[in-house]
Amino acid sequence: MNLHFREPAKKSLGQHFLHERGIVEKILLAVDPKPGDRLVEIGPGQGAMTFPLLDRHGTLTAIEFDRDLLAPLTEQARAHGALTLIHADVLNVDFTELAGDGGPIRLVGNLPYNLSSPILFHALDHAAAIRDMHFMLQKEVVDRMAAGPGSKVYGRLSVMLQAYCQVSALFTVAPGAFRPPPKVDSAVVRLVPRPADAVGIRDPRRFADLVRAAFGQRRKTLRNALQTLCDSDAITAAGIDPQARAEQLPVTDFIRLANQTGTA
Ligand code: SAM
């Protein structure tokens, strides 16, 4: 047992601490920090990634919600580098403010799985302040994030993330790499936000509403699923078959549909 961290893992905070050195190495290789990079870790826990990142990079900001972990993290970090620890719920952290004028930040985290989607959508809200993200998540979530049209798991999460980011599933991690082991496989994913002009979405709210409605009733045709947002003629005018289902539609079609049928 790590003498600095005496508290048992808290299930309510999604605490599964990584202990497999080989996986930490693979994450470090994927992140590949370069001098001047501004690394921000979400949920440092007992420092499995924090200390190796500090050894490699020298400085790091980390956001941790569990008060009991703050003192041991601070104490142990001294031997590794300069850690700025923020005690907060990550969903309340304004990444744009955190980035300030210093250039975009790079987010890293073995995320609490119960908060995966809220954290991903929170990051999307601050995409312009983020250079990239490397997250460990439930493998099933990563599969959904990276899925393409026609896949059974292609859905709202796939379209929303892929519209704003390049999404790459990197590698899978077995439960035994964590203490306590989660019940499911995990995977590491890289997200690179696209510049706003490359995204090309005129009205982000309309786009989000349209995607939500389209997948809210996945088995329905677009014509039926979208009836409160646009009519069949408008869908046809955007070059899309109103009889198609959301799960068949590429991300670019969702963007065109939102842009051409929106009022903004
Ligand atoms: N990074 C560590 C590792 O790999 O061993 C810990 C990962 S553990 C899966 C998730 C971490 O996120 C825990 O340290 C937990 O306390 C923290 N956490 C949970 N909810 C949080 C929140 N809302 N904001 C910030 N951190 C949170």
XYZ file of N, CA and C and ligand atoms in Angstrom:
819
model
N 0.841 -1.216 0.000
C 0.000 0.000 0.000
C 0.870 1.258 0.000
N 0.403 2.235 -0.741
C 1.116 3.504 -0.788
C 0.905 4.247 0.537
N 2.002 4.485 1.266
C 1.883 5.059 2.614
C 1.280 6.458 2.615
N 1.455 7.175 1.510
C 0.931 8.547 1.470
C -0.589 8.571 1.319
N -1.140 7.550 0.655
C -2.567 7.554 0.366
C -3.244 6.472 1.193
N -3.860 6.896 2.298
C -4.399 5.911 3.236
C -5.884 5.628 3.013
N -6.589 6.576 2.350
C -8.042 6.414 2.199
C -8.352 5.292 1.216
N -9.409 4.503 1.493
C -9.815 3.508 0.485
C -10.412 4.212 -0.737
N -10.405 3.532 -1.895
C -10.966 4.124 -3.115
C -12.456 4.405 -2.916
N -12.889 5.558 -3.426
C -14.307 5.936 -3.269
C -15.076 5.630 -4.553
N -16.009 4.717 -4.411
C -16.790 4.284 -5.575
C -17.584 5.449 -6.177
N -18.136 6.285 -5.281
C -18.981 7.379 -5.750
C -18.204 8.369 -6.615
N -16.880 8.393 -6.468
C -16.064 9.309 -7.275
C -15.391 8.569 -8.432
N -15.844 7.364 -8.689
C -15.301 6.597 -9.822
C -13.824 6.305 -9.655
N -13.400 6.055 -8.420
C -11.953 5.889 -8.202
C -11.484 4.465 -8.505
N -10.786 4.331 -9.598
C -10.082 3.099 -9.950
C -8.678 3.555 -10.283
N -7.742 3.223 -9.432
C -6.394 3.777 -9.588
C -5.536 2.876 -10.466
N -4.917 3.500 -11.440
C -4.084 2.781 -12.393
C -2.801 2.352 -11.693
N -2.404 1.093 -11.868
C -1.133 0.718 -11.244
C -0.185 0.043 -12.222
N -0.645 -0.172 -13.460
C 0.220 -0.883 -14.398
C 1.135 0.094 -15.118
N 2.384 -0.011 -14.809
C 3.404 0.918 -15.304
C 3.413 0.975 -16.852
N 3.228 -0.225 -17.465
C 3.253 -0.282 -18.933
C 2.166 0.579 -19.561
N 1.010 0.647 -18.901
C -0.095 1.452 -19.448
C 0.219 2.942 -19.275
N 0.802 3.290 -18.116
C 1.187 4.693 -17.897
C 2.181 5.109 -18.994
N 3.135 4.216 -19.295
C 4.134 4.506 -20.340
C 3.460 4.734 -21.691
N 2.465 3.895 -21.988
C 1.778 4.021 -23.288
C 1.025 5.349 -23.370
N 0.460 5.769 -22.228
C -0.269 7.055 -22.226
C 0.741 8.195 -22.415
N 1.879 8.085 -21.725
C 2.908 9.132 -21.872
C 3.383 9.229 -23.316
N 3.572 8.069 -23.945
C 4.005 8.054 -25.345
C 2.955 8.715 -26.240
N 1.678 8.443 -25.936
C 0.585 9.011 -26.737
C 0.517 10.526 -26.554
N 0.691 10.973 -25.313
C 0.594 12.424 -25.043
C 1.842 13.126 -25.589
N 2.993 12.514 -25.392
C 4.263 13.023 -25.894
C 4.441 14.532 -25.633
N 4.487 14.926 -24.348
C 4.566 16.363 -24.034
C 5.852 16.990 -24.557
N 5.713 18.198 -25.060
C 6.863 18.933 -25.594
C 7.068 20.194 -24.747
N 8.308 20.703 -24.696
C 8.564 21.899 -23.885
C 7.546 23.000 -24.204
N 7.046 23.620 -23.154
C 6.092 24.720 -23.356
C 4.646 24.256 -23.345
N 4.399 22.946 -23.483
C 3.012 22.459 -23.465
C 2.392 22.735 -22.102
N 1.095 23.028 -22.099
C 0.397 23.321 -20.845
C -0.528 22.146 -20.535
N 0.002 21.232 -19.714
C -0.744 20.006 -19.417
C -1.690 20.223 -18.242
N -2.910 19.737 -18.390
C -3.891 19.805 -17.303
C -4.475 18.403 -17.122
N -4.280 17.828 -15.944
C -4.818 16.496 -15.686
C -6.143 16.588 -14.935
N -7.110 15.789 -15.366
C -8.395 15.710 -14.669
C -8.364 14.466 -13.782
N -8.585 14.632 -12.488
C -8.651 13.499 -11.556
C -7.318 12.792 -11.366
N -6.334 13.443 -10.763
C -5.009 12.816 -10.598
C -5.014 11.628 -9.645
N -6.018 11.543 -8.758
C -6.120 10.387 -7.866
C -4.908 10.257 -6.962
N -4.234 9.116 -7.064
C -3.038 8.889 -6.257
C -1.764 9.160 -7.055
N -1.941 9.812 -8.195
C -0.769 10.297 -8.928
C -0.169 9.335 -9.941
N -0.911 8.263 -10.299
C -0.360 7.252 -11.221
C 0.177 7.875 -12.508
N -0.532 8.873 -13.029
C -0.065 9.541 -14.247
C 0.608 10.868 -13.907
N 0.174 11.454 -12.796
C 0.658 12.781 -12.401
C 2.180 12.802 -12.219
N 2.693 11.848 -11.458
C 4.122 11.887 -11.133
C 4.985 11.574 -12.370
N 4.641 10.543 -13.157
C 5.408 10.333 -14.392
C 5.324 11.532 -15.350
N 4.143 12.180 -15.409
C 4.029 13.368 -16.284
C 4.938 14.484 -15.769
N 4.959 14.643 -14.432
C 5.831 15.673 -13.841
C 7.304 15.339 -14.083
N 7.667 14.059 -13.929
C 9.064 13.648 -14.168
C 9.472 14.011 -15.588
N 8.533 13.812 -16.496
C 8.838 14.011 -17.907
C 8.787 15.494 -18.284
N 7.819 16.221 -17.713
C 7.523 17.555 -18.237
C 7.886 18.695 -17.281
N 7.982 18.372 -15.993
C 8.397 19.391 -15.022
C 7.270 20.162 -14.384
N 6.210 20.475 -15.160
C 5.086 21.229 -14.589
C 3.760 20.605 -15.039
N 2.760 20.784 -14.189
C 1.449 20.207 -14.495
C 0.407 20.869 -13.604
N -0.781 21.109 -14.178
C -1.926 21.529 -13.369
C -2.858 20.332 -13.272
N -3.396 20.066 -12.085
C -4.309 18.926 -11.943
C -5.550 19.359 -11.173
N -6.693 18.814 -11.582
C -7.983 19.170 -10.971
C -8.526 17.942 -10.249
N -8.635 18.003 -8.942
C -9.105 16.841 -8.170
C -10.226 17.276 -7.234
N -11.282 16.454 -7.189
C -12.453 16.787 -6.380
C -12.344 16.233 -4.962
N -11.596 15.143 -4.802
C -11.529 14.460 -3.509
C -10.522 15.154 -2.582
N -11.061 15.822 -1.589
C -10.243 16.597 -0.648
C -9.166 15.729 0.021
N -9.511 14.478 0.302
C -8.575 13.604 1.015
C -7.295 13.316 0.223
N -7.351 13.540 -1.082
C -6.181 13.218 -1.904
C -5.224 14.406 -2.054
N -5.684 15.590 -1.663
C -4.908 16.799 -1.981
C -3.563 16.845 -1.256
N -3.586 16.613 0.064
C -2.335 16.734 0.823
C -1.301 15.696 0.385
N -1.688 14.402 0.306
C -0.678 13.436 -0.139
C -0.165 13.703 -1.553
N -1.061 14.177 -2.434
C -0.610 14.492 -3.803
C 0.432 15.611 -3.781
N 0.118 16.661 -3.021
C 1.008 17.817 -2.953
C 2.366 17.401 -2.378
N 2.285 16.610 -1.316
C 3.509 16.194 -0.635
C 4.390 15.344 -1.555
N 3.764 14.369 -2.201
C 4.553 13.459 -3.034
C 5.040 14.112 -4.320
N 4.272 15.100 -4.804
C 4.629 15.729 -6.084
C 5.960 16.473 -6.003
N 6.304 16.944 -4.798
C 7.522 17.759 -4.641
C 8.762 17.088 -5.212
N 8.799 15.774 -5.107
C 9.977 15.038 -5.593
C 9.996 14.934 -7.123
N 8.906 15.358 -7.760
C 8.784 15.118 -9.206
C 8.767 16.386 -10.060
N 8.242 17.487 -9.497
C 8.148 18.695 -10.307
C 7.174 19.674 -9.686
N 6.752 20.662 -10.499
C 5.878 21.721 -9.989
C 4.421 21.390 -10.307
N 3.689 20.974 -9.266
C 2.279 20.626 -9.451
C 1.398 21.764 -8.944
N 0.501 22.249 -9.812
C -0.524 23.198 -9.373
C -1.805 22.407 -9.221
N -2.277 22.291 -7.991
C -3.441 21.454 -7.738
C -4.671 22.341 -7.538
N -5.715 22.058 -8.309
C -6.967 22.802 -8.167
C -7.991 21.875 -7.518
N -8.517 22.298 -6.365
C -9.539 21.485 -5.703
C -10.895 21.915 -6.228
N -11.474 21.131 -7.140
C -12.747 21.522 -7.753
C -13.391 20.323 -8.422
N -14.689 20.474 -8.648
C -15.397 19.572 -9.557
C -15.015 20.053 -10.958
N -14.475 19.172 -11.762
C -13.988 19.582 -13.088
C -15.094 20.236 -13.923
N -16.342 19.851 -13.652
C -17.445 20.427 -14.436
C -17.652 21.909 -14.123
N -17.057 22.362 -13.015
C -17.144 23.787 -12.674
C -15.887 24.553 -13.077
N -14.959 23.878 -13.705
C -13.722 24.569 -14.092
C -13.887 25.127 -15.504
N -13.657 26.422 -15.619
C -13.764 27.094 -16.905
C -12.418 26.946 -17.635
N -12.368 26.001 -18.591
C -11.099 25.721 -19.270
C -10.605 26.938 -20.062
N -11.549 27.744 -20.535
C -11.166 28.927 -21.312
C -10.419 29.903 -20.405
N -10.957 30.066 -19.195
C -10.312 30.944 -18.219
C -8.959 30.360 -17.790
N -8.931 29.053 -17.598
C -7.696 28.382 -17.187
C -6.607 28.565 -18.255
N -6.992 28.476 -19.503
C -6.012 28.662 -20.593
C -5.568 30.119 -20.656
N -6.488 31.050 -20.400
C -6.176 32.479 -20.420
C -5.510 32.870 -21.732
N -4.456 33.702 -21.635
C -3.761 34.151 -22.842
C -2.539 33.282 -23.142
N -2.385 32.225 -22.351
C -1.148 31.439 -22.471
C -1.147 30.394 -23.559
N -2.206 30.349 -24.365
C -2.272 29.327 -25.413
C -3.071 28.133 -24.940
N -3.528 27.320 -25.902
C -4.424 26.220 -25.562
C -3.788 25.175 -24.647
N -4.631 24.562 -23.827
C -4.158 23.562 -22.869
C -4.307 22.156 -23.467
N -3.578 21.219 -22.878
C -3.685 19.812 -23.295
C -4.272 19.038 -22.108
N -5.452 18.477 -22.285
C -6.106 17.758 -21.189
C -5.720 16.283 -21.206
N -5.484 15.760 -20.015
C -5.142 14.349 -19.855
C -5.964 13.835 -18.683
N -6.441 12.595 -18.735
C -7.136 12.092 -17.553
C -7.634 10.671 -17.687
N -7.496 9.963 -16.606
C -8.190 8.696 -16.445
C -9.484 9.095 -15.747
N -10.536 9.274 -16.530
C -11.732 9.968 -16.031
C -12.593 9.096 -15.111
N -13.312 9.753 -14.181
C -14.335 9.011 -13.438
C -15.415 8.608 -14.441
N -15.654 7.295 -14.600
C -16.495 6.829 -15.714
C -17.944 7.301 -15.603
N -18.402 7.552 -14.367
C -19.788 8.013 -14.210
C -19.980 9.424 -14.759
N -18.870 10.145 -15.001
C -18.989 11.527 -15.490
C -18.433 11.695 -16.912
N -18.177 10.578 -17.586
C -17.519 10.667 -18.901
C -18.215 11.647 -19.854
N -19.507 11.403 -20.098
C -20.185 12.246 -21.096
C -20.261 13.707 -20.656
N -20.659 14.002 -19.390
C -20.659 15.418 -18.986
C -19.288 16.079 -19.149
N -18.219 15.356 -18.856
C -16.878 15.961 -18.993
C -16.565 16.201 -20.478
N -16.930 15.252 -21.328
C -16.666 15.423 -22.767
C -17.447 16.625 -23.318
N -18.720 16.756 -22.937
C -19.516 17.882 -23.439
C -19.026 19.205 -22.833
N -18.574 19.150 -21.597
C -18.007 20.352 -20.966
C -16.755 20.789 -21.751
N -15.938 19.823 -22.122
C -14.720 20.150 -22.891
C -15.086 20.738 -24.252
N -16.146 20.202 -24.875
C -16.571 20.733 -26.189
C -16.938 22.208 -26.091
N -17.537 22.578 -24.948
C -17.927 23.985 -24.745
C -16.708 24.901 -24.720
N -15.538 24.314 -24.462
C -14.307 25.119 -24.357
C -13.282 24.681 -25.411
N -13.787 24.132 -26.521
C -12.891 23.502 -27.500
C -11.787 24.448 -27.986
N -12.121 25.746 -28.094
C -11.134 26.685 -28.635
C -9.933 26.856 -27.697
N -10.126 26.511 -26.422
C -9.043 26.683 -25.450
C -8.240 25.393 -25.256
N -8.632 24.352 -26.001
C -8.024 23.024 -25.787
C -7.286 22.579 -27.046
N -6.022 22.219 -26.891
C -5.276 21.740 -28.071
C -5.588 20.271 -28.359
N -5.574 19.462 -27.309
C -5.980 18.066 -27.489
C -6.343 17.454 -26.138
N -6.893 16.244 -26.194
C -7.306 15.534 -24.972
C -6.918 14.070 -25.117
N -6.381 13.520 -24.038
C -6.113 12.075 -23.993
C -6.825 11.553 -22.763
N -7.856 10.751 -22.996
C -8.669 10.285 -21.883
C -8.751 8.767 -21.847
N -8.721 8.231 -20.623
C -9.064 6.824 -20.392
C -10.533 6.807 -20.030
N -11.293 5.977 -20.736
C -12.732 5.883 -20.522
C -13.148 4.425 -20.617
N -14.397 4.162 -20.327
C -14.926 2.824 -20.565
C -14.777 2.520 -22.049
N -14.342 1.323 -22.393
C -14.131 0.994 -23.811
C -15.422 1.173 -24.617
N -16.533 0.812 -23.995
C -17.820 0.920 -24.679
C -18.103 2.387 -25.074
N -17.677 3.312 -24.229
C -17.889 4.734 -24.536
C -16.962 5.165 -25.672
N -15.708 4.691 -25.616
C -14.759 5.036 -26.686
C -15.255 4.466 -28.019
N -15.805 3.257 -27.998
C -16.350 2.676 -29.235
C -17.453 3.567 -29.801
N -18.297 4.099 -28.906
C -19.387 4.974 -29.376
C -18.837 6.291 -29.921
N -17.801 6.809 -29.227
C -17.224 8.090 -29.654
C -16.634 8.003 -31.064
N -16.008 6.851 -31.366
C -15.265 6.734 -32.617
C -16.074 6.074 -33.737
N -17.307 5.631 -33.439
C -18.089 4.874 -34.423
C -18.489 5.727 -35.623
N -18.644 5.053 -36.757
C -19.096 5.731 -37.974
C -20.503 5.297 -38.331
N -21.133 5.988 -39.323
C -22.502 5.664 -39.718
C -22.630 4.188 -40.108
N -23.763 3.599 -39.744
C -23.985 2.190 -40.062
C -23.638 1.298 -38.889
N -22.799 1.794 -37.988
C -22.445 0.990 -36.815
C -23.598 1.030 -35.814
N -23.762 -0.072 -35.087
C -24.844 -0.141 -34.089
C -24.641 0.874 -32.975
N -23.373 1.261 -32.745
C -23.115 2.165 -31.620
C -22.907 3.619 -32.065
N -23.121 3.872 -33.375
C -23.054 5.257 -33.874
C -24.261 6.007 -33.328
N -24.018 7.145 -32.662
C -25.134 7.864 -32.071
C -24.783 9.315 -31.792
N -25.527 9.884 -30.876
C -25.371 11.318 -30.566
C -23.935 11.650 -30.158
N -23.352 10.784 -29.297
C -21.998 11.064 -28.825
C -21.002 11.058 -30.005
N -21.164 10.100 -30.911
C -20.267 10.021 -32.074
C -20.364 11.309 -32.898
N -21.593 11.717 -33.207
C -21.784 12.860 -34.111
C -21.315 14.161 -33.449
N -21.687 14.350 -32.185
C -21.321 15.603 -31.511
C -19.806 15.731 -31.395
N -19.143 14.642 -30.999
C -17.692 14.737 -30.811
C -16.968 14.830 -32.144
N -17.380 14.010 -33.104
C -16.668 14.015 -34.393
C -16.889 15.301 -35.182
N -18.017 15.987 -34.915
C -18.248 17.270 -35.596
C -17.211 18.301 -35.155
N -16.845 18.241 -33.891
C -15.957 19.269 -33.343
C -14.508 18.817 -33.198
N -14.287 17.495 -33.214
C -12.936 16.977 -32.937
C -12.602 15.826 -33.874
N -11.310 15.659 -34.053
C -10.848 14.416 -34.658
C -10.757 13.405 -33.510
N -11.385 12.260 -33.657
C -11.452 11.277 -32.566
C -10.663 10.025 -32.960
N -9.679 9.636 -32.161
C -8.928 8.400 -32.459
C -8.901 7.508 -31.223
N -9.445 6.302 -31.375
C -9.337 5.296 -30.308
C -7.906 4.760 -30.369
N -7.198 4.775 -29.240
C -5.775 4.411 -29.281
C -5.501 2.968 -28.859
N -5.874 2.581 -27.638
C -5.645 1.202 -27.216
C -6.576 0.843 -26.055
N -6.720 -0.474 -25.871
C -7.627 -1.005 -24.848
C -6.838 -1.345 -23.583
N -7.486 -1.223 -22.432
C -6.836 -1.515 -21.149
C -7.750 -2.466 -20.359
N -7.169 -3.569 -19.885
C -7.956 -4.579 -19.156
C -8.199 -4.130 -17.711
N -9.268 -4.638 -17.086
C -9.607 -4.219 -15.713
C -8.466 -4.400 -14.715
N -7.625 -5.427 -14.918
C -6.553 -5.727 -13.966
C -5.502 -4.633 -13.842
N -5.533 -3.643 -14.733
C -4.552 -2.544 -14.666
C -4.890 -1.549 -13.559
N -6.084 -1.728 -12.938
C -6.557 -0.746 -11.941
C -6.791 -1.411 -10.589
N -6.720 -0.603 -9.547
C -7.131 -1.031 -8.203
C -8.154 -0.053 -7.665
N -9.340 -0.467 -7.270
C -9.886 -1.788 -7.547
C -10.204 -1.915 -9.036
N -10.260 -3.127 -9.576
C -10.542 -3.261 -11.020
C -11.988 -2.871 -11.336
N -12.214 -2.100 -12.406
C -13.601 -1.827 -12.807
C -14.204 -3.103 -13.407
N -15.515 -3.094 -13.602
C -16.181 -4.302 -14.123
C -16.038 -4.416 -15.642
N -15.540 -3.352 -16.266
C -15.545 -3.294 -17.737
C -14.140 -3.019 -18.264
N -13.947 -3.286 -19.567
C -12.693 -2.898 -20.218
C -12.651 -1.386 -20.375
N -11.444 -0.860 -20.444
C -11.266 0.573 -20.650
C -10.508 0.797 -21.955
N -10.453 2.053 -22.390
C -9.682 2.366 -23.600
C -9.218 3.810 -23.526
N -8.117 4.067 -24.208
C -7.595 5.438 -24.248
C -7.947 6.042 -25.604
N -8.424 7.263 -25.568
C -8.861 7.953 -26.787
C -8.180 9.314 -26.879
N -7.900 9.728 -28.120
C -7.353 11.075 -28.346
C -8.398 11.900 -29.085
N -8.633 13.129 -28.588
C -9.531 14.058 -29.275
C -8.755 15.320 -29.606
N -8.829 15.728 -30.859
C -8.159 16.967 -31.264
C -9.227 17.916 -31.816
N -9.547 18.983 -31.062
C -10.582 19.906 -31.552
C -10.183 20.538 -32.894
N -11.166 20.624 -33.791
C -10.914 21.264 -35.084
C -11.092 22.767 -34.912
N -10.356 23.573 -35.726
C -10.576 25.023 -35.670
C -12.031 25.339 -36.045
N -12.618 26.378 -35.420
C -14.047 26.680 -35.611
C -14.417 26.808 -37.094
N -13.540 27.427 -37.905
C -13.914 27.608 -39.316
C -13.913 26.273 -40.061
N -13.140 25.313 -39.580
C -13.139 23.993 -40.224
C -14.372 23.182 -39.822
N -14.927 23.492 -38.650
C -16.116 22.767 -38.186
C -17.313 23.180 -39.049
N -17.473 24.481 -39.267
C -18.494 24.980 -40.189
C -19.927 24.903 -39.685
N -20.132 24.842 -38.384
C -21.499 24.812 -37.839
C -21.955 26.245 -37.569
N -23.056 26.665 -38.216
C -23.488 28.076 -38.089
C -24.106 28.361 -36.732
N -24.917 27.415 -36.253
C -25.642 27.635 -35.004
C -25.484 26.377 -34.132
N -24.515 26.387 -33.219
C -24.229 25.181 -32.433
C -25.442 24.644 -31.684
N -26.302 25.548 -31.199
C -27.465 25.072 -30.449
C -28.424 24.301 -31.366
N -28.652 24.868 -32.547
C -29.553 24.165 -33.480
C -28.967 22.802 -33.870
N -27.655 22.793 -34.129
C -26.999 21.532 -34.482
C -27.220 20.500 -33.367
N -26.978 20.918 -32.122
C -27.116 19.998 -30.985
C -28.557 19.505 -30.854
N -29.535 20.424 -31.039
C -30.951 20.043 -30.930
C -31.322 19.014 -31.999
N -30.811 19.272 -33.211
C -31.138 18.394 -34.325
C -30.561 16.983 -34.125
N -29.323 16.936 -33.664
C -28.681 15.636 -33.441
C -29.402 14.890 -32.312
N -29.755 15.618 -31.256
C -30.456 14.988 -30.131
C -31.794 14.399 -30.600
N -32.542 15.214 -31.370
C -33.853 14.749 -31.837
C -33.693 13.554 -32.786
N -32.713 13.622 -33.667
C -32.544 12.553 -34.659
C -32.267 11.217 -33.973
N -31.443 11.227 -32.926
C -31.091 9.970 -32.263
C -32.011 9.651 -31.091
N -32.835 10.616 -30.700
C -33.770 10.375 -29.602
C -34.752 9.279 -30.007
N -35.011 9.200 -31.297
C -35.944 8.188 -31.791
C -35.243 7.481 -32.935
N -34.238 6.748 -32.591
C -33.287 6.165 -33.543
C -33.918 5.286 -34.603
N -34.994 4.599 -34.258
C -35.605 3.674 -35.226
C -36.529 4.418 -36.197
N -36.797 5.674 -35.908
C -37.701 6.425 -36.785
C -36.953 7.011 -37.971
N -37.672 7.301 -39.047
C -37.054 7.990 -40.183
C -36.772 9.429 -39.747
N -35.865 10.086 -40.468
C -35.542 11.484 -40.134
C -36.802 12.347 -40.218
N -37.602 12.051 -41.205
C -38.837 12.822 -41.420
C -39.681 12.841 -40.140
N -39.809 11.685 -39.500
C -40.609 11.600 -38.279
C -39.860 12.115 -37.055
N -38.599 11.743 -36.959
C -37.832 12.108 -35.754
C -37.620 13.621 -35.671
N -37.554 14.272 -36.855
C -37.209 15.708 -36.866
C -38.415 16.609 -37.090
N -39.616 16.043 -36.970
C -40.778 16.827 -37.404
C -40.979 18.138 -36.646
N -40.494 18.237 -35.432
C -40.680 19.517 -34.727
C -39.597 20.531 -35.132
N -38.567 20.071 -35.835
C -37.453 20.977 -36.176
C -37.407 21.357 -37.647
N -37.780 20.444 -38.527
C -37.816 20.789 -39.950
C -38.697 19.795 -40.699
N -39.267 20.257 -41.812
C -40.168 19.353 -42.519
C -39.416 18.554 -43.585
N -40.160 17.646 -44.148
C -39.605 16.709 -45.118
C -38.974 17.425 -46.323
N -39.632 18.493 -46.786
C -39.104 19.219 -47.950
C -37.753 19.845 -47.638
N -37.623 20.363 -46.407
C -36.361 21.002 -46.017
C -35.231 19.959 -45.959
N -35.596 18.767 -45.512
C -34.586 17.696 -45.438
C -34.144 17.332 -46.861
N -35.113 17.216 -47.748
C -34.800 16.888 -49.145
C -33.961 18.002 -49.763
N -34.320 19.255 -49.465
C -33.590 20.393 -50.043
C -32.130 20.410 -49.587
N -31.862 19.801 -48.430
C -30.472 19.734 -47.952
C -29.738 18.542 -48.568
N -30.426 17.856 -49.490
C -29.772 16.746 -50.193
C -29.796 15.441 -49.408
N -30.761 15.340 -48.471
C -30.813 14.151 -47.618
C -32.178 13.482 -47.758
N -32.169 12.158 -47.783
C -33.410 11.399 -47.924
C -34.182 11.417 -46.602
N -35.394 11.988 -46.588
C -36.160 12.062 -45.336
C -36.543 10.684 -44.792
N -36.450 9.659 -45.641
C -36.774 8.303 -45.188
C -35.578 7.630 -44.500
N -34.397 8.282 -44.589
C -33.201 7.690 -43.962
C -33.330 7.764 -42.450
N -32.506 6.969 -41.749
C -32.467 7.022 -40.274
C -31.175 7.680 -39.842
N -31.230 8.268 -38.674
C -30.063 9.012 -38.167
C -28.800 8.164 -38.194
N -28.941 6.871 -37.877
C -27.747 6.019 -37.761
C -27.039 5.803 -39.086
N -27.684 6.224 -40.212
C -27.047 6.065 -41.521
C -26.381 7.356 -41.991
N -26.594 8.434 -41.285
C -26.195 9.760 -41.786
C -24.785 10.167 -41.330
N -23.888 10.489 -42.286
C -22.557 10.936 -41.869
C -22.621 12.289 -41.145
N -21.575 12.574 -40.387
C -21.522 13.815 -39.594
C -21.702 15.036 -40.497
N -21.082 15.022 -41.671
C -21.165 16.187 -42.575
C -22.614 16.458 -42.997
N -23.421 15.387 -43.105
C -24.836 15.579 -43.469
C -25.607 16.253 -42.334
N -25.283 15.867 -41.090
C -25.946 16.526 -39.953
C -25.623 18.023 -39.944
N -24.363 18.338 -40.246
C -23.948 19.750 -40.235
C -24.683 20.511 -41.348
N -24.735 19.897 -42.536
C -25.409 20.575 -43.655
C -26.899 20.761 -43.357
N -27.483 19.722 -42.785
C -28.922 19.789 -42.467
C -29.190 20.919 -41.463
N -28.360 21.001 -40.433
C -28.558 22.055 -39.420
C -28.339 23.429 -40.041
N -27.315 23.567 -40.872
C -27.008 24.877 -41.472
C -28.094 25.317 -42.457
N -28.599 24.376 -43.258
C -29.524 24.760 -44.322
C -30.953 24.898 -43.836
N -31.280 24.289 -42.696
C -32.656 24.386 -42.219
C -32.773 25.340 -41.037
N -31.623 25.840 -40.576
C -31.650 26.739 -39.419
C -32.042 28.139 -39.812
N -32.326 28.939 -38.803
C -32.740 30.313 -39.080
C -31.618 31.308 -38.794
N -30.537 30.829 -38.109
C -29.471 31.753 -37.700
C -28.716 32.300 -38.900
N -5.667 9.433 -12.440
C -5.763 8.456 -11.364
C -5.274 7.119 -11.853
O -5.167 6.936 -13.069
O -5.009 6.246 -11.037
C -7.185 8.367 -10.825
C -8.255 8.007 -11.799
S -9.852 7.674 -11.080
C -10.546 6.697 -12.379
C -10.760 9.213 -11.293
C -10.284 10.382 -10.472
O -11.146 11.492 -10.713
C -10.310 10.146 -8.977
O -9.131 10.638 -8.401
C -11.515 10.962 -8.482
O -11.403 11.416 -7.148
C -11.501 12.104 -9.480
N -12.811 12.758 -9.653
C -14.042 12.190 -9.559
N -14.999 13.088 -9.817
C -14.361 14.265 -10.090
C -14.812 15.576 -10.427
N -16.106 15.850 -10.566
N -13.875 16.543 -10.630
C -12.562 16.275 -10.513
N -12.077 15.047 -10.199
C -12.963 14.049 -9.982
